[in-house]
CSV table of C-alpha atoms and ligand atoms in Angstrom, one decimal:
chain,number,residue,atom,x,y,z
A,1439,UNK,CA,-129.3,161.5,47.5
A,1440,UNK,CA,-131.2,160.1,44.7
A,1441,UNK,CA,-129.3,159.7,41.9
A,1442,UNK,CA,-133.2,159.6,39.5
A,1443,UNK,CA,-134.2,163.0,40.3
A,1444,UNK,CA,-132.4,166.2,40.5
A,1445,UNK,CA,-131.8,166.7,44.4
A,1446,UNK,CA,-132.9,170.3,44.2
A,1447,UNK,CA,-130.9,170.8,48.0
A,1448,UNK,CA,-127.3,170.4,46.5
A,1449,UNK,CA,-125.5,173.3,45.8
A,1450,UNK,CA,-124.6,172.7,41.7
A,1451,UNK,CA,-128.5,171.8,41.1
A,1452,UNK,CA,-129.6,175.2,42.9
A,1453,UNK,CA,-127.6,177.2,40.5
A,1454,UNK,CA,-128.7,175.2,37.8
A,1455,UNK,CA,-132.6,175.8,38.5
A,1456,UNK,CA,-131.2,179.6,38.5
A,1457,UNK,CA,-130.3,179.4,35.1
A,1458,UNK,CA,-126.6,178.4,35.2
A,1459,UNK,CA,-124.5,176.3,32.8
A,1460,UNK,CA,-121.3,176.7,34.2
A,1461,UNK,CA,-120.7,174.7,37.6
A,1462,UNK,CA,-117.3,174.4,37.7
A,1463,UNK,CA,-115.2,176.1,40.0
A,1464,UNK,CA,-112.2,177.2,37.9
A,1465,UNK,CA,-115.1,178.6,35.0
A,1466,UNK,CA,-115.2,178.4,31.4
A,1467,UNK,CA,-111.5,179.9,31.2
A,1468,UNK,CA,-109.8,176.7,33.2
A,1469,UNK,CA,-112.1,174.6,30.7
A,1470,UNK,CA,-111.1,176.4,27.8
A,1471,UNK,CA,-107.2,175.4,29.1
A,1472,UNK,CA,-108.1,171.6,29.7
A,1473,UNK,CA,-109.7,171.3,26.3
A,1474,UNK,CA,-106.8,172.8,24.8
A,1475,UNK,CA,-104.7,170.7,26.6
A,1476,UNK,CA,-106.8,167.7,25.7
A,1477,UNK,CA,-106.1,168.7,22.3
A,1478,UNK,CA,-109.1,167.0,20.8
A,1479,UNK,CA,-108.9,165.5,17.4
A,1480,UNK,CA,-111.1,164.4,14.6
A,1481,UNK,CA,-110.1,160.6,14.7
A,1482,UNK,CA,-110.5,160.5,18.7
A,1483,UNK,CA,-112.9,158.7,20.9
A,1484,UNK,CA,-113.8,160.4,24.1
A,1485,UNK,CA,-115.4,159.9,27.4
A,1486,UNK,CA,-116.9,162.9,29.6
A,1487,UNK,CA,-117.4,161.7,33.1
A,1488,UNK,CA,-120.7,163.4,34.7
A,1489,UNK,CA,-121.1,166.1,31.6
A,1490,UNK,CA,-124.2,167.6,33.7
A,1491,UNK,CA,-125.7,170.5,31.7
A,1492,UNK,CA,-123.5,169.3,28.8
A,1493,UNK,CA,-121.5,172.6,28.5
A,1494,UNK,CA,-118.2,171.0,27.9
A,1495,UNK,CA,-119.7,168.5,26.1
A,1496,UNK,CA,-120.9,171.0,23.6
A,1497,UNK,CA,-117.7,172.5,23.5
A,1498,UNK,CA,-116.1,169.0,22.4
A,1499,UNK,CA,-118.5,168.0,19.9
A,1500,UNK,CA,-117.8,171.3,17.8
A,1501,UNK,CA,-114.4,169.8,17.0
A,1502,UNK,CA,-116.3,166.9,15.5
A,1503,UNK,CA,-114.8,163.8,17.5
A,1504,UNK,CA,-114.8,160.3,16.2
A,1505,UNK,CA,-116.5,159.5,19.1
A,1506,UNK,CA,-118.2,161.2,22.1
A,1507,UNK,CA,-119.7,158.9,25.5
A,1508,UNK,CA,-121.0,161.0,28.3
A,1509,UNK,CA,-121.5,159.0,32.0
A,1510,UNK,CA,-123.8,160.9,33.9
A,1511,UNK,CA,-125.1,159.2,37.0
A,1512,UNK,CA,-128.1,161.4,37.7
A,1513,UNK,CA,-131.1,160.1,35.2
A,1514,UNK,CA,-132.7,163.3,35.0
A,1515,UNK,CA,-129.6,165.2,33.7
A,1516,UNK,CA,-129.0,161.9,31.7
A,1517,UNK,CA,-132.2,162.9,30.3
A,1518,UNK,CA,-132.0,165.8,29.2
A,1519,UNK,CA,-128.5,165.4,28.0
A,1520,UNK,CA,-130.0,163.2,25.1
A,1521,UNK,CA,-132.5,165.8,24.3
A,1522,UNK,CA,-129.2,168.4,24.3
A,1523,UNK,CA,-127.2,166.1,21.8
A,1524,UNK,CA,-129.9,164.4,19.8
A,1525,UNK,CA,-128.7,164.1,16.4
A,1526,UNK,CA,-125.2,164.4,16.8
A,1527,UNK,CA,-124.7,160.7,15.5
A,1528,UNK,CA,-120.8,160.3,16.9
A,1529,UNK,CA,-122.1,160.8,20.0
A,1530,UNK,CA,-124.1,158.8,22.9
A,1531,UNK,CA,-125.6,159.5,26.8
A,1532,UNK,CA,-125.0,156.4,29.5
A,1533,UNK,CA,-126.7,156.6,32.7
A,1534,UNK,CA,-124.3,154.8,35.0
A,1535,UNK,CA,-121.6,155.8,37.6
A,1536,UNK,CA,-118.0,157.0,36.3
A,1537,UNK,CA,-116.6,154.3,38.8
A,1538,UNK,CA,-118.3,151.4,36.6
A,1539,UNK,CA,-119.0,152.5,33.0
A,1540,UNK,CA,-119.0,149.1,31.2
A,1541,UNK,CA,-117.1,150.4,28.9
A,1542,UNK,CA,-114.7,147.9,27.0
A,1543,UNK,CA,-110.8,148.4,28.1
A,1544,UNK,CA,-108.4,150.4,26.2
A,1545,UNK,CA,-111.3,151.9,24.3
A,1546,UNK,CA,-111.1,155.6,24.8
A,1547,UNK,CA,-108.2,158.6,23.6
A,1548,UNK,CA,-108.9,160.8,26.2
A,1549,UNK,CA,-111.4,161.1,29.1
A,1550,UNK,CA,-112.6,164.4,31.0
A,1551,UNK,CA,-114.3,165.0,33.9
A,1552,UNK,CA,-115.0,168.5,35.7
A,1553,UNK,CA,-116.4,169.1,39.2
A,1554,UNK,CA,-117.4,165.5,39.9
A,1555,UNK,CA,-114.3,163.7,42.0
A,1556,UNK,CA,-113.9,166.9,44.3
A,1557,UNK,CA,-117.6,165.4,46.1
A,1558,UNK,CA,-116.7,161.8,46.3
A,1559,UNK,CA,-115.2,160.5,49.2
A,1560,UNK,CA,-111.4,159.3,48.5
A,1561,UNK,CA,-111.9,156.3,47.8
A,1562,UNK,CA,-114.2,156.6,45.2
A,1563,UNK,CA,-111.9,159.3,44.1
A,1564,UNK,CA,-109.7,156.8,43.6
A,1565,UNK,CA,-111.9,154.1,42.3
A,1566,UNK,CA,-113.2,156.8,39.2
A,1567,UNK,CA,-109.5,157.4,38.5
A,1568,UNK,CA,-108.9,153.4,38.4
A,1569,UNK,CA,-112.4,153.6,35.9
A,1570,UNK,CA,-110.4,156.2,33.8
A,1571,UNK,CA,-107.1,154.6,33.5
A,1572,UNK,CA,-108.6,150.7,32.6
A,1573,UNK,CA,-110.6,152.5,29.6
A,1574,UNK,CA,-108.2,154.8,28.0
A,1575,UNK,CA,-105.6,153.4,25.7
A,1576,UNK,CA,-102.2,153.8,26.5
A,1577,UNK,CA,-100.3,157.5,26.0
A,1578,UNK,CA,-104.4,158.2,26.1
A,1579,UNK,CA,-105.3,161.6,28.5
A,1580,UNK,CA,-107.2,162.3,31.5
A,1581,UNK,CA,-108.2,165.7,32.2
A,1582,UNK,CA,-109.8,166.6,35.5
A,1583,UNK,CA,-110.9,169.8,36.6
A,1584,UNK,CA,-111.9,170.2,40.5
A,1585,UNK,CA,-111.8,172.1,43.2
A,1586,UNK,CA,-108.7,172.8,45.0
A,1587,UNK,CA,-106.9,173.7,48.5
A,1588,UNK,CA,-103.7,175.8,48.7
A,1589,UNK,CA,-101.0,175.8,50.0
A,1590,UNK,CA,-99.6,172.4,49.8
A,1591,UNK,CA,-98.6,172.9,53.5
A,1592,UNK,CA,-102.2,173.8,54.8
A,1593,UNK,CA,-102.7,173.0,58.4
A,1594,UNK,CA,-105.3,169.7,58.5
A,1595,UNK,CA,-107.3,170.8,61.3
A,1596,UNK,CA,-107.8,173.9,58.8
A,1597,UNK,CA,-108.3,171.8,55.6
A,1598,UNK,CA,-110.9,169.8,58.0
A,1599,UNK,CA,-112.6,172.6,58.4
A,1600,UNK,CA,-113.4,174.1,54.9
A,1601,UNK,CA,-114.2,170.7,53.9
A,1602,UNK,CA,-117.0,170.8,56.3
A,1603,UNK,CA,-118.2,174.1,56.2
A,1604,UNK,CA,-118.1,173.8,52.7
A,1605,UNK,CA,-120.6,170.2,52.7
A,1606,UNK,CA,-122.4,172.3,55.1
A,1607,UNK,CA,-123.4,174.9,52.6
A,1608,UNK,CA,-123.6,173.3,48.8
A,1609,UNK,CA,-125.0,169.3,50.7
A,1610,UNK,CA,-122.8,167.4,49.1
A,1611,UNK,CA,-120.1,165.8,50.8
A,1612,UNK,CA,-117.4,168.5,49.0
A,1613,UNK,CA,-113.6,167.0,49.6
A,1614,UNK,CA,-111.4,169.3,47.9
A,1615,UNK,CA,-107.5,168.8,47.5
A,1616,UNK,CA,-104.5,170.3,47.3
A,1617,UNK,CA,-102.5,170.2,44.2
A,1618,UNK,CA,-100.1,167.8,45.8
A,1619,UNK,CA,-103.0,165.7,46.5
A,1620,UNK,CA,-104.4,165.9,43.0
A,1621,UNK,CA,-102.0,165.2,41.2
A,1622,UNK,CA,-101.0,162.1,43.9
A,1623,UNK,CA,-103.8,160.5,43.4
A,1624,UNK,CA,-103.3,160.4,39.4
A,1625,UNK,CA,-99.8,159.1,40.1
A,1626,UNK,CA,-101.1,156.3,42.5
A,1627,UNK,CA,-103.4,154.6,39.8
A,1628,UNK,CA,-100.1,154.8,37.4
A,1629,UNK,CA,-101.0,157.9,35.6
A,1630,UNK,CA,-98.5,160.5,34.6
A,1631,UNK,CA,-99.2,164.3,35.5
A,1632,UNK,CA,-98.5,166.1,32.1
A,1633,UNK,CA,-99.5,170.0,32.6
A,1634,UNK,CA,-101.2,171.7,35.8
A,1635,UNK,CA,-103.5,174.7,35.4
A,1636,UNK,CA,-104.8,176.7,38.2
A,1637,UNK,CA,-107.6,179.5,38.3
A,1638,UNK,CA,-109.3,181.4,41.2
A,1639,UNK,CA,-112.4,180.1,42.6
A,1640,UNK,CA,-114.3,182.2,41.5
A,1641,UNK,CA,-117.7,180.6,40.7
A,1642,UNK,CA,-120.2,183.2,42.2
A,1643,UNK,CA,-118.4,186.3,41.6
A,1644,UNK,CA,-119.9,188.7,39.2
A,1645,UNK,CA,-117.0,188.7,36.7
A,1646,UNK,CA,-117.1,185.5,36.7
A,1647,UNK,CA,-120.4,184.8,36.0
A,1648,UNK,CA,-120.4,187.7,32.7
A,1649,UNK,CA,-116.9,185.5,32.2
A,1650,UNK,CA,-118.8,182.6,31.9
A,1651,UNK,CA,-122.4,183.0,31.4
A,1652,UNK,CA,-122.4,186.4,28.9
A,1653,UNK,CA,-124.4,189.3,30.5
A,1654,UNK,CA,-128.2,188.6,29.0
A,1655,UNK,CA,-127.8,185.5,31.2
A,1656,UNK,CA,-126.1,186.6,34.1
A,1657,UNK,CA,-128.7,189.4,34.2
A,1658,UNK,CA,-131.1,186.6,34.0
A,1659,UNK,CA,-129.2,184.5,36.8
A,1660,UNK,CA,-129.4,187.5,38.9
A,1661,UNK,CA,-133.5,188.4,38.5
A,1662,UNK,CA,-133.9,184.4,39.0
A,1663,UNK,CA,-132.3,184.4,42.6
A,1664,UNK,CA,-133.4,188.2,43.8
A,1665,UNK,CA,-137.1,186.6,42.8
A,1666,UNK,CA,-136.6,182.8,44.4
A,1667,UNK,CA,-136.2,183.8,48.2
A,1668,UNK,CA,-135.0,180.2,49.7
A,1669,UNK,CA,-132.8,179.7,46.5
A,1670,UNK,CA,-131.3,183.0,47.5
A,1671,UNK,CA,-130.8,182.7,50.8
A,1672,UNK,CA,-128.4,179.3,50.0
A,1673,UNK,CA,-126.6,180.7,47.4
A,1674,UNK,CA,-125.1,184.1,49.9
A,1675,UNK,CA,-124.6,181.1,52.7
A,1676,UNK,CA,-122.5,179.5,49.9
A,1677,UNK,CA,-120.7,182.9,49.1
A,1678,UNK,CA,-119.9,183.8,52.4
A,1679,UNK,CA,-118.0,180.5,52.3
A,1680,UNK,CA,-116.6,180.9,49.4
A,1681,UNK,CA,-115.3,184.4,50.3
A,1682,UNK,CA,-114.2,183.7,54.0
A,1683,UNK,CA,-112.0,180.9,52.3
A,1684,UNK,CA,-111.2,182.5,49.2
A,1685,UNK,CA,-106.9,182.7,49.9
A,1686,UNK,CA,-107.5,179.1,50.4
A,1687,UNK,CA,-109.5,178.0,47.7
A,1688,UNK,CA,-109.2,176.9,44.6
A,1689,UNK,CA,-109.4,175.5,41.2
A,1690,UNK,CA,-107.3,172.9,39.2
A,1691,UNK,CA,-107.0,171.4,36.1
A,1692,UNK,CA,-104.9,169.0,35.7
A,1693,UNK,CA,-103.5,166.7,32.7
A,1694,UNK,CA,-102.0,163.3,33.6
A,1695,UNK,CA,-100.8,160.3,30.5
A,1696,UNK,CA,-101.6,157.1,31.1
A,1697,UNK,CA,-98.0,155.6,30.4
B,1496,SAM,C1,-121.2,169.9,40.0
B,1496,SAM,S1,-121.9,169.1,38.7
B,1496,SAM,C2,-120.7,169.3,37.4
B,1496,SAM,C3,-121.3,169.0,36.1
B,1496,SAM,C4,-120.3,169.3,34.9
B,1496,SAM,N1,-119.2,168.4,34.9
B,1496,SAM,C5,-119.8,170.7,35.0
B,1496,SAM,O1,-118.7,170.9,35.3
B,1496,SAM,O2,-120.6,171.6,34.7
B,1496,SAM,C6,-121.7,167.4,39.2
B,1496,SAM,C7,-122.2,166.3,38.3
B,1496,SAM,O3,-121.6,165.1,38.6
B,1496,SAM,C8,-122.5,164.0,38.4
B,1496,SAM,N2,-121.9,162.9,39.1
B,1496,SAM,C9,-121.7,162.8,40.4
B,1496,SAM,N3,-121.1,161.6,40.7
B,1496,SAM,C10,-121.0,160.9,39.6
B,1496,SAM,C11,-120.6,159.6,39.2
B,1496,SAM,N4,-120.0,158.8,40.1
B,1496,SAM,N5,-120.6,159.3,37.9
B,1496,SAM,C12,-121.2,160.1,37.0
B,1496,SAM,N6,-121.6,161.3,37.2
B,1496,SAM,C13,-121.6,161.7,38.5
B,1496,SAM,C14,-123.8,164.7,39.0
B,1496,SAM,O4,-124.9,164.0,38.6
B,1496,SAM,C15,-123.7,166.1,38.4
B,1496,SAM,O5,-124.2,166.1,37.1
């Protein structure tokens, strides 16, 4: 994939050219619950890992944060990101990778990322989670919000195979994780899991979207993808996935300390 121009293929950027904001899976409610749990503060400073159409982003710059770095790999959303927050002083766009931000140790109170380790293989998983841990201060948060598996107990050969219907359909190499998992990989870079939310995967059902989008723009959404034939024709191969796994599919957020 080219990480310059939107690859208009993947799943996330689809929906986006549709007319949507809100691309993760657990919605703007399982946001609402990390931010809350992030409990942002005036005097903090705070990194967004991939901040994409910036809708949490705006969400966190109403409470007026010291300090507010987004690290979006893509240039084009970079791009536009800059446009979305010009003149909000406190806060600045960089157009790097999560796993390598430059940014100076110990520098940040809290750092967020939503829908952006579930499609990275594991070991870059694990290398963004290092990236998060070496910048934060200590009893600084992380809150991630990704797509999940349940139960703990699923069957691998099963887990196997929604992981590759599911790159199938969105064309991104989608690696969700149970909660076990989640929260085991936070523990392994020497983070401390503090509060676990969950929410239904719910991303293209249509409470969901008038959840998360209002209706004007859901209405919107809809005329965009009965009008846009190909774009159509991914988005009911991605929710016949969605549905056929839906008992096993999820959404986490997840709060870990670094201690
Ligand atoms: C599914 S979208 C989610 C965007 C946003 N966080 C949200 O929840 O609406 C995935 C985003 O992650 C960005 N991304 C993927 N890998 C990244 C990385 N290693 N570093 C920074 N951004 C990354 C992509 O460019 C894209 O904007």
């Amino acid at each position: 994939m080219s990480n310059k121009t939107i690859n208009t293929e993947q799943g996330h950027w689809i929906l986006a050219n549709m007319g949507k904001r809100v691309l993760r899976p657990g919605g703007k409610e399982l946001t609402l619950k990390l931010v809350n749990g992030l409990d942002v503060k005036h005097e903090d400073a705070l990194v967004e890992f991939a901040p994409g159409m910036g809708f949490t982003a705006s969400m966190i710059l109403k409470k007026k944060p010291k300090k507010y770095i987004g690290i979006e790999l893509n240039e084009e959303a970079a791009a536009r990101l800059k446009i979305k927050i010009n003149g909000t002083p406190a806060a600045t766009i960089v157009n790097t990778t999560a796993a390598h931000t430059g940014l100076e140790d110990s520098s940040a109170d809290k750092v967020l990322g939503e829908a952006m380790l579930t499609m990275q293989v594991d070991d870059r998983k694990s290398e963004i989670i290092r990236e998060a841990y070496r910048v934060l201060k200590r009893g600084g948060l992380y809150g991630i919000h990704e797509l999940g598996l349940t139960p703990n107990e699923l069957d691998p050969q099963f887990k196997s195979s929604i992981q590759r219907k599911l790159a199938q359909v969105i064309r991104v190499n989608a690696r969700p994780l149970t909660q076990k998992e989640w929260c085991g990989l936070l523990e392994n870079e020497g983070f401390k899991v503090k509060e676990v939310f969950e929410s239904p995967m719910h991303l293209l059902k249509l409470k969901r979207m008038i959840a998360d989008e209002g209706i004007l723009r859901a209405i919107k959404i809809g005329f965009n993808i009965l009008t846009h034939p190909d774009a159509k024709r991914r988005i009911m191969k991605m929710r016949k996935i969605f549905k056929k796994y839906e008992d096993h599919m999820t959404a986490y957020a997840i709060i870990a300390e670094k201690i």
